[in-house]
XYZ file of C-alpha atoms in Angstrom:
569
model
C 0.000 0.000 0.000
C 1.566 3.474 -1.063
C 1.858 6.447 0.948
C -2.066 7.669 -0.647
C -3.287 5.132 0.439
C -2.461 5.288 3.906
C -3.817 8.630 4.352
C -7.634 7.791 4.325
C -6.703 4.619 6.866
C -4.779 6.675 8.949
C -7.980 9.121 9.523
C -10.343 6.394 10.201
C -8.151 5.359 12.683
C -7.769 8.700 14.440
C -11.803 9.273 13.796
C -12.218 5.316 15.680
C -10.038 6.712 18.434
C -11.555 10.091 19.214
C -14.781 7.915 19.394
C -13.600 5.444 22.020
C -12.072 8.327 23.999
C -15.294 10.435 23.896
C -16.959 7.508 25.397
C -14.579 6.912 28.027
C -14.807 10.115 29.035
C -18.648 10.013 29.426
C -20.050 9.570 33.119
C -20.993 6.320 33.796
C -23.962 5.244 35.346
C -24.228 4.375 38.749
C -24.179 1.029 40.194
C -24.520 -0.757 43.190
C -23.613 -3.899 44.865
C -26.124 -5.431 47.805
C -24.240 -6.049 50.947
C -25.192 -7.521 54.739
C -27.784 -5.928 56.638
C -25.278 -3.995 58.302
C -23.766 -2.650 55.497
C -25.650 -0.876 51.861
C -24.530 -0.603 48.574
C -21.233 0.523 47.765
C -20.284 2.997 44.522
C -16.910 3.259 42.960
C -16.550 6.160 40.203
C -13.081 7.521 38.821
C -12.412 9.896 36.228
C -11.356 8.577 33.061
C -7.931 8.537 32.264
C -6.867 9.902 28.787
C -4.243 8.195 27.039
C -0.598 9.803 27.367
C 1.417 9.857 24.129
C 4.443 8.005 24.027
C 7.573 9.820 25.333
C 6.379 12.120 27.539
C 7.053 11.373 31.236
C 4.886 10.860 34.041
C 3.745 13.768 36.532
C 4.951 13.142 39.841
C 2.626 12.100 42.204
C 2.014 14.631 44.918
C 3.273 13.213 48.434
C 1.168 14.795 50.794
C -1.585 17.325 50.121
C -5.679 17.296 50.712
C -7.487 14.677 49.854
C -9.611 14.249 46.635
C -12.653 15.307 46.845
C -15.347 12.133 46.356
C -16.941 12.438 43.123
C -19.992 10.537 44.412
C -22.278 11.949 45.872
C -24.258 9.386 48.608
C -27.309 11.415 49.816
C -28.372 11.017 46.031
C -27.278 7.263 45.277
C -30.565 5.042 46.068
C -29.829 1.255 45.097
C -33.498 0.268 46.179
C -35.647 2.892 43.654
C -36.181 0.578 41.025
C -39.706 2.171 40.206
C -39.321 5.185 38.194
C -41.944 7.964 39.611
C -43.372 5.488 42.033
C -42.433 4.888 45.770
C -41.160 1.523 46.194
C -41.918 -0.333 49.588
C -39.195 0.375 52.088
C -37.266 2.321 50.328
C -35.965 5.118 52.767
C -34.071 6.690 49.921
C -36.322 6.832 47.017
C -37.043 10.249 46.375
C -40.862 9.639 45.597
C -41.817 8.559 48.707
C -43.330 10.923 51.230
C -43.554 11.460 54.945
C -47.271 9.173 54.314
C -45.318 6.406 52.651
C -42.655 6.488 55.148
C -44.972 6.315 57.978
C -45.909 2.692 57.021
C -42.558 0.947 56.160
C -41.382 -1.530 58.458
C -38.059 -1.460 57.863
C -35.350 0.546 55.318
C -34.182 -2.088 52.848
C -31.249 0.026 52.398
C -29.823 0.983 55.452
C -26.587 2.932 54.675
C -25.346 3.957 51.085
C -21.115 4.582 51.657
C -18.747 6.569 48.992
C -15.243 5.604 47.852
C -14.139 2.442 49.206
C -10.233 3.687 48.910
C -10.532 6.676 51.080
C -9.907 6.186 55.181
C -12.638 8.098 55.629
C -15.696 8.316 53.666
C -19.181 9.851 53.218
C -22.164 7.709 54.594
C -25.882 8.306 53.972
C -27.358 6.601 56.783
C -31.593 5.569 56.730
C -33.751 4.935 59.891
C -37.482 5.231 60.956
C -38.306 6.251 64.199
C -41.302 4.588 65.531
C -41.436 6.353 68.478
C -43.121 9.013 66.546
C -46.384 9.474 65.728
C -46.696 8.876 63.059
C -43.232 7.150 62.212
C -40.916 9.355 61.141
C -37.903 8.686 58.575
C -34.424 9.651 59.845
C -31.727 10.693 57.537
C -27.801 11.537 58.481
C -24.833 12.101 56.051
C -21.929 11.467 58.327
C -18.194 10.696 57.932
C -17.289 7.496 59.026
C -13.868 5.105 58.955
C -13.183 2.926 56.834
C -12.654 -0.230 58.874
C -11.125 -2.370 55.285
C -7.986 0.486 54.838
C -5.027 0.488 57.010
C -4.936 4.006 57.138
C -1.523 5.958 59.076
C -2.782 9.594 60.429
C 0.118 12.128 61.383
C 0.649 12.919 65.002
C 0.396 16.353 65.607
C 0.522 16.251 69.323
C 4.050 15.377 70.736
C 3.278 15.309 74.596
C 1.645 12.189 73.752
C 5.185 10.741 72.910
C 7.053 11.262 75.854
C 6.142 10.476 79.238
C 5.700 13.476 81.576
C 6.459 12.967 85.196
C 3.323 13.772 87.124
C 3.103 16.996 89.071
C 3.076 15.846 93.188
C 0.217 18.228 95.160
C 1.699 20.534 98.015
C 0.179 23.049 99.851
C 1.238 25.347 97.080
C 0.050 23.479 94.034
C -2.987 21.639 95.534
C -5.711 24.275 94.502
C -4.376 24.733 90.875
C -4.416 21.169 90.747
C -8.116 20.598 91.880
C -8.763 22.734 89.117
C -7.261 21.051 85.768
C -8.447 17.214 87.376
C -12.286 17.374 86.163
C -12.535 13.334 87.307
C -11.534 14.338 90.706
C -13.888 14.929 93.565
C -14.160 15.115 97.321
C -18.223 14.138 97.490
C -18.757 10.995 95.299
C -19.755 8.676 98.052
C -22.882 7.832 96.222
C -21.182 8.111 92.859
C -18.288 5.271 94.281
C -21.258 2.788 96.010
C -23.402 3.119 92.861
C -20.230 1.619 90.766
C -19.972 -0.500 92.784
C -22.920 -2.315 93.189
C -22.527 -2.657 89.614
C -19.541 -4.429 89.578
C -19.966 -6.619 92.975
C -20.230 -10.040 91.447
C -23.800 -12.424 92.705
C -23.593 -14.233 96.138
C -23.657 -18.041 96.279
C -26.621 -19.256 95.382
C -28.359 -22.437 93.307
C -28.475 -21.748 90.039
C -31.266 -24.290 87.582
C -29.999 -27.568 87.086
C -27.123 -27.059 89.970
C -26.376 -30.064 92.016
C -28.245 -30.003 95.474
C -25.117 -30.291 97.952
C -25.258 -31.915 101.064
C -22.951 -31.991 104.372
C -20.815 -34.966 102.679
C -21.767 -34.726 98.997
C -24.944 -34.386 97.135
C -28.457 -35.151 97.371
C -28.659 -39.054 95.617
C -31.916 -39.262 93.330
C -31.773 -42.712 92.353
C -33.016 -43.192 88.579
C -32.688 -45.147 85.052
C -30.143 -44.668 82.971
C -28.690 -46.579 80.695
C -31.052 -49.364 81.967
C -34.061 -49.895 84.384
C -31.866 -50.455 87.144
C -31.816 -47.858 89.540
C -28.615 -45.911 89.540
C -28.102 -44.195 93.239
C -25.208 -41.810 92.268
C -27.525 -39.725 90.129
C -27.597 -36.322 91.653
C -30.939 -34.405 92.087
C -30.638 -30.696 89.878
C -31.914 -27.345 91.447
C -35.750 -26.623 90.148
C -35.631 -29.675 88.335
C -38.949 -32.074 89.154
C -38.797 -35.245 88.373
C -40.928 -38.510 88.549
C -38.963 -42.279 87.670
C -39.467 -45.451 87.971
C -36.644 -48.122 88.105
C -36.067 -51.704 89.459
C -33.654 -53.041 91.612
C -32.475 -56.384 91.838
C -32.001 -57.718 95.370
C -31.008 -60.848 97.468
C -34.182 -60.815 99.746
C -32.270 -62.651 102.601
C -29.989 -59.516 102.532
C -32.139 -56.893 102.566
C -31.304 -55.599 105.811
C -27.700 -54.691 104.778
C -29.075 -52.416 101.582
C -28.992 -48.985 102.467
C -30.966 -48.215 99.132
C -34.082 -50.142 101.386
C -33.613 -48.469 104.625
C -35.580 -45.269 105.252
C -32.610 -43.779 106.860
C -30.684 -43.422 103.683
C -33.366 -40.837 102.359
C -33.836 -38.762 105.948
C -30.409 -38.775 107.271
C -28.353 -36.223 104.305
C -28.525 -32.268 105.377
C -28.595 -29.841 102.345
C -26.798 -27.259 102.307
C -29.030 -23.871 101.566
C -26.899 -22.263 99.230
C -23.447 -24.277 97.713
C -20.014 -24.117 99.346
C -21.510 -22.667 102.359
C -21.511 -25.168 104.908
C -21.812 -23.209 108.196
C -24.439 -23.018 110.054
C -26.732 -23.363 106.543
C -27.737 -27.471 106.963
C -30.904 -27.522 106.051
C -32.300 -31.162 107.365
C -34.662 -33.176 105.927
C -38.287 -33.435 107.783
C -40.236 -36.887 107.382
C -44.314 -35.515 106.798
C -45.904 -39.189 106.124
C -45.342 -42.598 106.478
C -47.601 -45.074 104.798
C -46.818 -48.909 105.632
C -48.358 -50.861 102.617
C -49.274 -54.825 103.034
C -48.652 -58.072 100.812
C -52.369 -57.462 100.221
C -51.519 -53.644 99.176
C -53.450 -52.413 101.714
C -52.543 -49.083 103.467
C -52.374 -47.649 106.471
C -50.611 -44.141 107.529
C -48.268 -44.062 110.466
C -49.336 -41.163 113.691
C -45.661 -41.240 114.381
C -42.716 -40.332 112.255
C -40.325 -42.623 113.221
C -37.147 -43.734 112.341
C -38.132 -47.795 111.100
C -35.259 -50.193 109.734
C -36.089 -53.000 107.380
C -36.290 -56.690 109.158
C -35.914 -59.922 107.716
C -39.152 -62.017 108.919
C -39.658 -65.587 108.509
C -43.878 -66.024 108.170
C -43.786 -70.251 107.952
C -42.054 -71.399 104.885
C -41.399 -67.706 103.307
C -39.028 -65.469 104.313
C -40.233 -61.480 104.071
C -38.969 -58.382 104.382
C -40.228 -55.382 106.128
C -39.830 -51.588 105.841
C -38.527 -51.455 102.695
C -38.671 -48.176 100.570
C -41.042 -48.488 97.748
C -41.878 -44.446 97.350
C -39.773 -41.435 98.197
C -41.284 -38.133 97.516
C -39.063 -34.963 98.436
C -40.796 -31.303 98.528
C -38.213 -28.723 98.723
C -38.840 -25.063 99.505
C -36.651 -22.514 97.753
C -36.475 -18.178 98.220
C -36.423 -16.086 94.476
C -32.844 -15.688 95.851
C -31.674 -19.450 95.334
C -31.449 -20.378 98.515
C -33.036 -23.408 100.072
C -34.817 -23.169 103.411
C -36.914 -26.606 103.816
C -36.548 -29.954 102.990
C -39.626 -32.481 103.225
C -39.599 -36.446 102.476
C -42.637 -38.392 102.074
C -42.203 -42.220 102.508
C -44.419 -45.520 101.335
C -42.947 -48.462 103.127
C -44.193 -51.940 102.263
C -43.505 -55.743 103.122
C -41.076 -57.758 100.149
C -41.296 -61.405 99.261
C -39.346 -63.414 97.059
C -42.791 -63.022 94.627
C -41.842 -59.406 94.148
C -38.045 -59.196 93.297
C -36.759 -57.535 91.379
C -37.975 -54.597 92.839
C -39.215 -51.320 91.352
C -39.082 -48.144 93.640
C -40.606 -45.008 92.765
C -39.025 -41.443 92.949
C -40.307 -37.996 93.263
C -38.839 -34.733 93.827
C -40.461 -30.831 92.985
C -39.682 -27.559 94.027
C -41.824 -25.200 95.369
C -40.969 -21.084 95.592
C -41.377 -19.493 99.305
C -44.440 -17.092 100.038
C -46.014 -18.143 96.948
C -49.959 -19.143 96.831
C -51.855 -20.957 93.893
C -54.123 -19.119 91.548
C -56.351 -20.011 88.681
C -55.219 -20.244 84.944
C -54.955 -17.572 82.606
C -57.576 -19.584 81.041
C -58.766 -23.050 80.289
C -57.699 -23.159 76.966
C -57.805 -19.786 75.765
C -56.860 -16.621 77.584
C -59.110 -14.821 79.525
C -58.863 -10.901 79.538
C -56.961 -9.091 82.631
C -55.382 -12.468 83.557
C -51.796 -12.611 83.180
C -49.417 -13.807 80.788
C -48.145 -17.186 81.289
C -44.347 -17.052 80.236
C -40.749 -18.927 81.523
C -37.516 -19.758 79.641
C -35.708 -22.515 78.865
C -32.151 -22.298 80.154
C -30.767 -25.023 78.060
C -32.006 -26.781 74.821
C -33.566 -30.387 74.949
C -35.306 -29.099 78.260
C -38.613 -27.717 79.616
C -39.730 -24.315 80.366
C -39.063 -22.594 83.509
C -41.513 -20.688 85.309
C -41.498 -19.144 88.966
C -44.431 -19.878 90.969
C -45.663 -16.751 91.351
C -48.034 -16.184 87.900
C -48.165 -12.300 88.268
C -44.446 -12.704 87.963
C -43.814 -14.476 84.811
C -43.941 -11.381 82.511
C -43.666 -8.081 83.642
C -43.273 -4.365 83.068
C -41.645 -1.306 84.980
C -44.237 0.048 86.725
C -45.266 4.215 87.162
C -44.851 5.674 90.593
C -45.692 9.437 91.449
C -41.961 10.088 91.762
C -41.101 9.244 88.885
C -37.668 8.035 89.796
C -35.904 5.419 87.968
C -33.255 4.357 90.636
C -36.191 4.358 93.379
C -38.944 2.243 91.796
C -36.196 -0.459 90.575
C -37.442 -3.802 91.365
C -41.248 -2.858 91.329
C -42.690 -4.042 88.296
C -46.657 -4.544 87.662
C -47.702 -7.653 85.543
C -48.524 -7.943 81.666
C -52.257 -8.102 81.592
C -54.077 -10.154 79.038
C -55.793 -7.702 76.649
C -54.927 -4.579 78.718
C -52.377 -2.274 76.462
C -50.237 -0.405 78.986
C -47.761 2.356 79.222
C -45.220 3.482 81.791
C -42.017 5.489 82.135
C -39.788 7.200 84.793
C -36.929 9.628 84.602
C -33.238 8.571 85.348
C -30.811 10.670 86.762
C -27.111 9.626 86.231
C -24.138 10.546 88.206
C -20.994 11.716 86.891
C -18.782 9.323 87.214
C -20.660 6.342 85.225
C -19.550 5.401 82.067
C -21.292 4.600 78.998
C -21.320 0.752 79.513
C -22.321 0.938 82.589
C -25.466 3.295 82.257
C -26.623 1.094 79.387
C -26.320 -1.722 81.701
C -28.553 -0.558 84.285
C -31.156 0.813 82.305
C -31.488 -2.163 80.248
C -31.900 -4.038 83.425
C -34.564 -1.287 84.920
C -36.876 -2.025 81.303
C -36.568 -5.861 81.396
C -36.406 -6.862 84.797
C -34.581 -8.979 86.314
C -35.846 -12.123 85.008
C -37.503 -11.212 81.027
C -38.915 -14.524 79.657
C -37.691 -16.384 76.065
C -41.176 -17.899 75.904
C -45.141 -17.027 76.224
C -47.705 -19.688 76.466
C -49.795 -19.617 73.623
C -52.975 -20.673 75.679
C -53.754 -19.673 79.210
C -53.139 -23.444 79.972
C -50.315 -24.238 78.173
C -47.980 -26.976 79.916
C -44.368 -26.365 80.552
C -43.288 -29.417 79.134
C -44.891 -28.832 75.502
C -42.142 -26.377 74.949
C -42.802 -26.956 70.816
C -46.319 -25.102 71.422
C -44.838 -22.230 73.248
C -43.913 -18.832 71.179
C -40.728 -17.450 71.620
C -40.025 -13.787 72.055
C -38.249 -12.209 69.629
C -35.990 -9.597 70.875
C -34.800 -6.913 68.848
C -32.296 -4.244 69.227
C -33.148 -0.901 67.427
C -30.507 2.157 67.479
C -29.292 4.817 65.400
C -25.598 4.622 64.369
C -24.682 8.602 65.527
C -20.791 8.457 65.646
C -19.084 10.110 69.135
C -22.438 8.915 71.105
C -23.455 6.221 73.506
C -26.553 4.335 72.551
C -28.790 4.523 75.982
C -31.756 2.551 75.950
C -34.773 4.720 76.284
C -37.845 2.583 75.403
C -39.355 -0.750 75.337
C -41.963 -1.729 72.937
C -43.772 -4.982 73.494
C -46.094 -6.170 70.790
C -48.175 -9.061 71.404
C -49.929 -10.631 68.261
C -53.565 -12.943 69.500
C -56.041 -14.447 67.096
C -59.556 -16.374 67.926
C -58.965 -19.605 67.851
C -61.630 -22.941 67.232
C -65.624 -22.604 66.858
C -67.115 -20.037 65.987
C -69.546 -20.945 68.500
C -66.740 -20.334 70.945
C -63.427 -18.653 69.789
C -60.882 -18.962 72.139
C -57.856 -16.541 72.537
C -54.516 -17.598 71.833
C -51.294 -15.833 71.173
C -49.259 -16.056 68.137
C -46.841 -13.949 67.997
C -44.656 -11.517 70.827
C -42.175 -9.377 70.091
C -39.662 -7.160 72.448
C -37.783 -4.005 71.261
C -35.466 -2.227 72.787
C -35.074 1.157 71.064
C -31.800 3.083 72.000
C -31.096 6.801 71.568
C -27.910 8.628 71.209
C -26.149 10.267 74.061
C -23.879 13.261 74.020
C -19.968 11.833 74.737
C -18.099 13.263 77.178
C -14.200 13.227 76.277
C -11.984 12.046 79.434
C -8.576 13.633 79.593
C -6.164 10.385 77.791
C -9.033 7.954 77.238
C -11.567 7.893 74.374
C -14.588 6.146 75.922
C -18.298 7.161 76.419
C -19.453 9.252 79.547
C -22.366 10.914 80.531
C -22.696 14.618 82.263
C -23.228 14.588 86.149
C -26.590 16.494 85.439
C -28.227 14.383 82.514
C -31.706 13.161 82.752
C -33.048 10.744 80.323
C -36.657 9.362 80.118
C -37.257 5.541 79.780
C -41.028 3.884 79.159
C -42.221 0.416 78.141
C -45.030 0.413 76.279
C -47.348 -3.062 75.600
C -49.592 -3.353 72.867
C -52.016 -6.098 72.333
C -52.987 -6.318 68.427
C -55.893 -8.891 67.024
């Protein structure tokens, strides 16, 4: 091809070129990637770079200077608007939804929208709903966060912080200037020091569920089947756990005076201990309340007298027999709300053994009953009945039944409104949930100064649950404890809004409890079908502490907590 001829190539080349570059140079549209729930959709945009002709040598990078400025903008990215002109459902960023639409979304799909991924810190456009409001209100923040996936080096700029400064001693002549540059110092935090420290003073001894009952020597024996029938006596009896077994026992009747597992003493004679490890002066023995004697002919008769009797080998003819034996123990322990045990009671069926009746099966019994506690009627028989209270527990392992204290007005309950309206004061006094009855209550807290963050959102978390908040409601008003695949858990949620130098205090508790009519139409019954607990946390002005970064709160800060409940059909 001759030099003509590569002319007209030469500017269809050039013409090709200009096109590409013209296009590369166009902005791009924006796109999104979904992430967690924790995180939202990330954008990436650069500039274009324009080809550099051969030869000409690179610009030196600057080595310190500002940073770029982000040429995304996040309060005006919105991954979830995939309707054009048309509000789509819980979409917190779609720009044609209103403060109606937003009232009624459950949720933001797209919680945070975040800039440049390469920058250490970066622009975030951060959605929330505030159901507190009425009517619910969306929330939206454009803040400056870290970038936790950078390693990111910042330059020190305050050199004190390098070297270590021997501390100033007080003297008379210093001591005033002193009090005045230490802000954490104070003469008059008595109250301040005890209320930390009731915090951190760690529980007394006490039985915990499924603890082993100790005794003076060991532990209480509950004999029971385990791998077999046969009775197994080293089987220890478990705080709050009842239990009812059978199991046989295999015995030489012409020895059955030498078998302790027989003798009536073996069941009477071990002292608990009322709380474990403590051993002084806390033996709590055990009280015989009934004997029956039961006959070859199973007749029964009930002893006046609660005396020790030993089992005796009798010889009636031809057949040898044996008296006294154990056939039924039956313990009743008493226990406080503190763990502690403070009575012990044994029930005892005695009977006469032949050789017609070995092996032998023995029967075994043991329940717990709370202190100062009195039976009352069901929440309802099935279905609930309205202003009865909610029947709830929890179950403190898997595989085993729900727990619930005796005391039915204390299964599920609420902080309860006093005319002082004193957080600190009323702690402890609580008012039951109510079926049918939607209630509302609050008090204000008043923090000292020298409580930090974690521990003000420990105690006021504790002051809107309780001490003990269930993990399960009955669904009927007389739902068994050991159907625990009919019970509905509670599910607990956690709402706060992600405010950066704040500490998220818990303000609120919302309990939502979800019934239906359930059966004939003739006779609907009400049953619960769904509960749900949230704990809504606001943010808290930080207080910076002289070398420490952590949350505080101001010596005069007042917040105000409530727990609302809300039954919906």
């Amino acid at each position: 091809m001759g030099p003509q001829g590569l002319a007209p190539l030469l500017l269809m080349l050039l013409d090709c070129w200009a096109s590409v570059s013209a296009q590369t140079r166009a902005p791009q549209p924006v796109t999104t990637e979904g992430l967690n729930s924790a995180e939202a959709a990330r954008t990436t945009l650069r500039p274009a770079l324009s080809p550099r002709p051969p030869g000409t040598p690179k610009a030196p990078v600057p080595s310190s200077g500002p940073r770029p400025t982000p040429v995304t903008d996040v309060a005006a990215l919105c991954v979830c608007d995939l309707t054009p002109a048309q509000c789509d459902v819980n979409c917190c960023c779609d720009p044609d939804c209103s403060s109606m639409d937003f009232s009624v979304f459950s949720a933001c799909s797209v919680p945070i929208v975040t800039g440049d991924s390469q920058f250490c810190s970066q622009k975030a456009a951060i959605y929330s709903l505030n159901f507190t409001a009425n009517p619910p209100q969306r929330i939206f923040k454009l803040v400056d966060q870290i970038n936790p996936s950078i390693f990111c080096i910042h330059i020190t700029n305050y050199k004190p912080a390098l070297f270590f400064i021997n501390p100033e001693e007080p003297d008379e002549n210093n001591f005033d200037k002193l009090m005045e540059t230490s802000e954490g110092f104070s003469l008059n935090s008595e109250s301040e020091l005890s209320f930390t420290t009731q915090l951190d003073t760690p529980d007394t001894a006490k039985y915990k569920y499924g603890v082993h009952l100790q005794t003076s020597d060991s532990f209480l024996r509950f004999p029971s089947p385990l791998t077999s029938s046969l009775c197994t006596d080293d089987n220890p009896a478990a705080f709050l756990v009842n239990q009812a077994v059978k199991c046989t026992r295999r015995i030489n009747l012409e020895q059955c005076e030498e078998i302790e597992a027989l003798s009536m003493a073996y069941y009477s004679s071990p002292k608990i201990l009322r709380v474990p490890g403590l051993r002084a002066k806390a033996e709590i023995p055990i009280t015989v309340h009934s004997i029956l004697i039961q006959s070859l002919n199973k007749t029964l008769t009930q002893l006046e007298d609660t005396v020790m009797l030993n089992q005796t080998l009798v010889e009636a003819g031809h057949v040898k027999i044996c008296t006294n034996v154990v056939l039924e123990v039956k313990y009743s322990l008493t226990y406080t709300s503190a763990g502690e045990i403070t009575q012990a009671g044994l029930s005892l069926l005695l009977g006469t053994v032949s050789q017609a009746v070995v092996p032998l099966e023995q029967k075994f019994e043991i329940h717990f009953i709370q202190q100062n506690t009195k039976p009352v009627l069901l929440s309802g028989n099935p279905g609930y009945v309205v202003g009865l209270p909610l029947v709830a527990g929890f179950q403190p392992q898997k595989g085993s039944g729900i727990i619930q204290t005796m005391n039915r007005y204390g299964q599920f309950t609420v902080l309860r409104s006093t005319a002082e309206q004193d957080c600190l004061a009323v702690e402890g006094i609580r008012t039951p949930v109510l079926f049918g009855y939607d209630m509302q209550s609050g008090c204000k807290l008043r923090l000292p100064q020298a409580i930090t963050c974690q521990l003000a959102v420990k105690k006021v978390k504790n002051l809107l649950k309780g001490q003990g908040f269930p993990d399960y409601v009955a669904p009927f008003g007389n739902s068994q404890a050991q159907d625990v695949l009919d019970w509905i858990p509670v599910h607990f949620i956690t709402q706060a809004s992600h405010m950066k130098d704040s500490c998220q205090l818990p303000v609120a508790l919302f309990i939502e409890v979800k019934w239906t009519k359930y059966g004939s139409l003739l006779n609907p019954q009400a049953k619960i079908v769904n509960v749900t607990a949230s704990l809504i946390s606001s943010p808290f002005p930080e207080v910076g502490l002289t070398g420490v970064s952590r949350c505080g709160l101001r010596q005069k800060s007042r917040q105000n907590s409530s727990v609302i409940v809300k039954f919906i059909l």
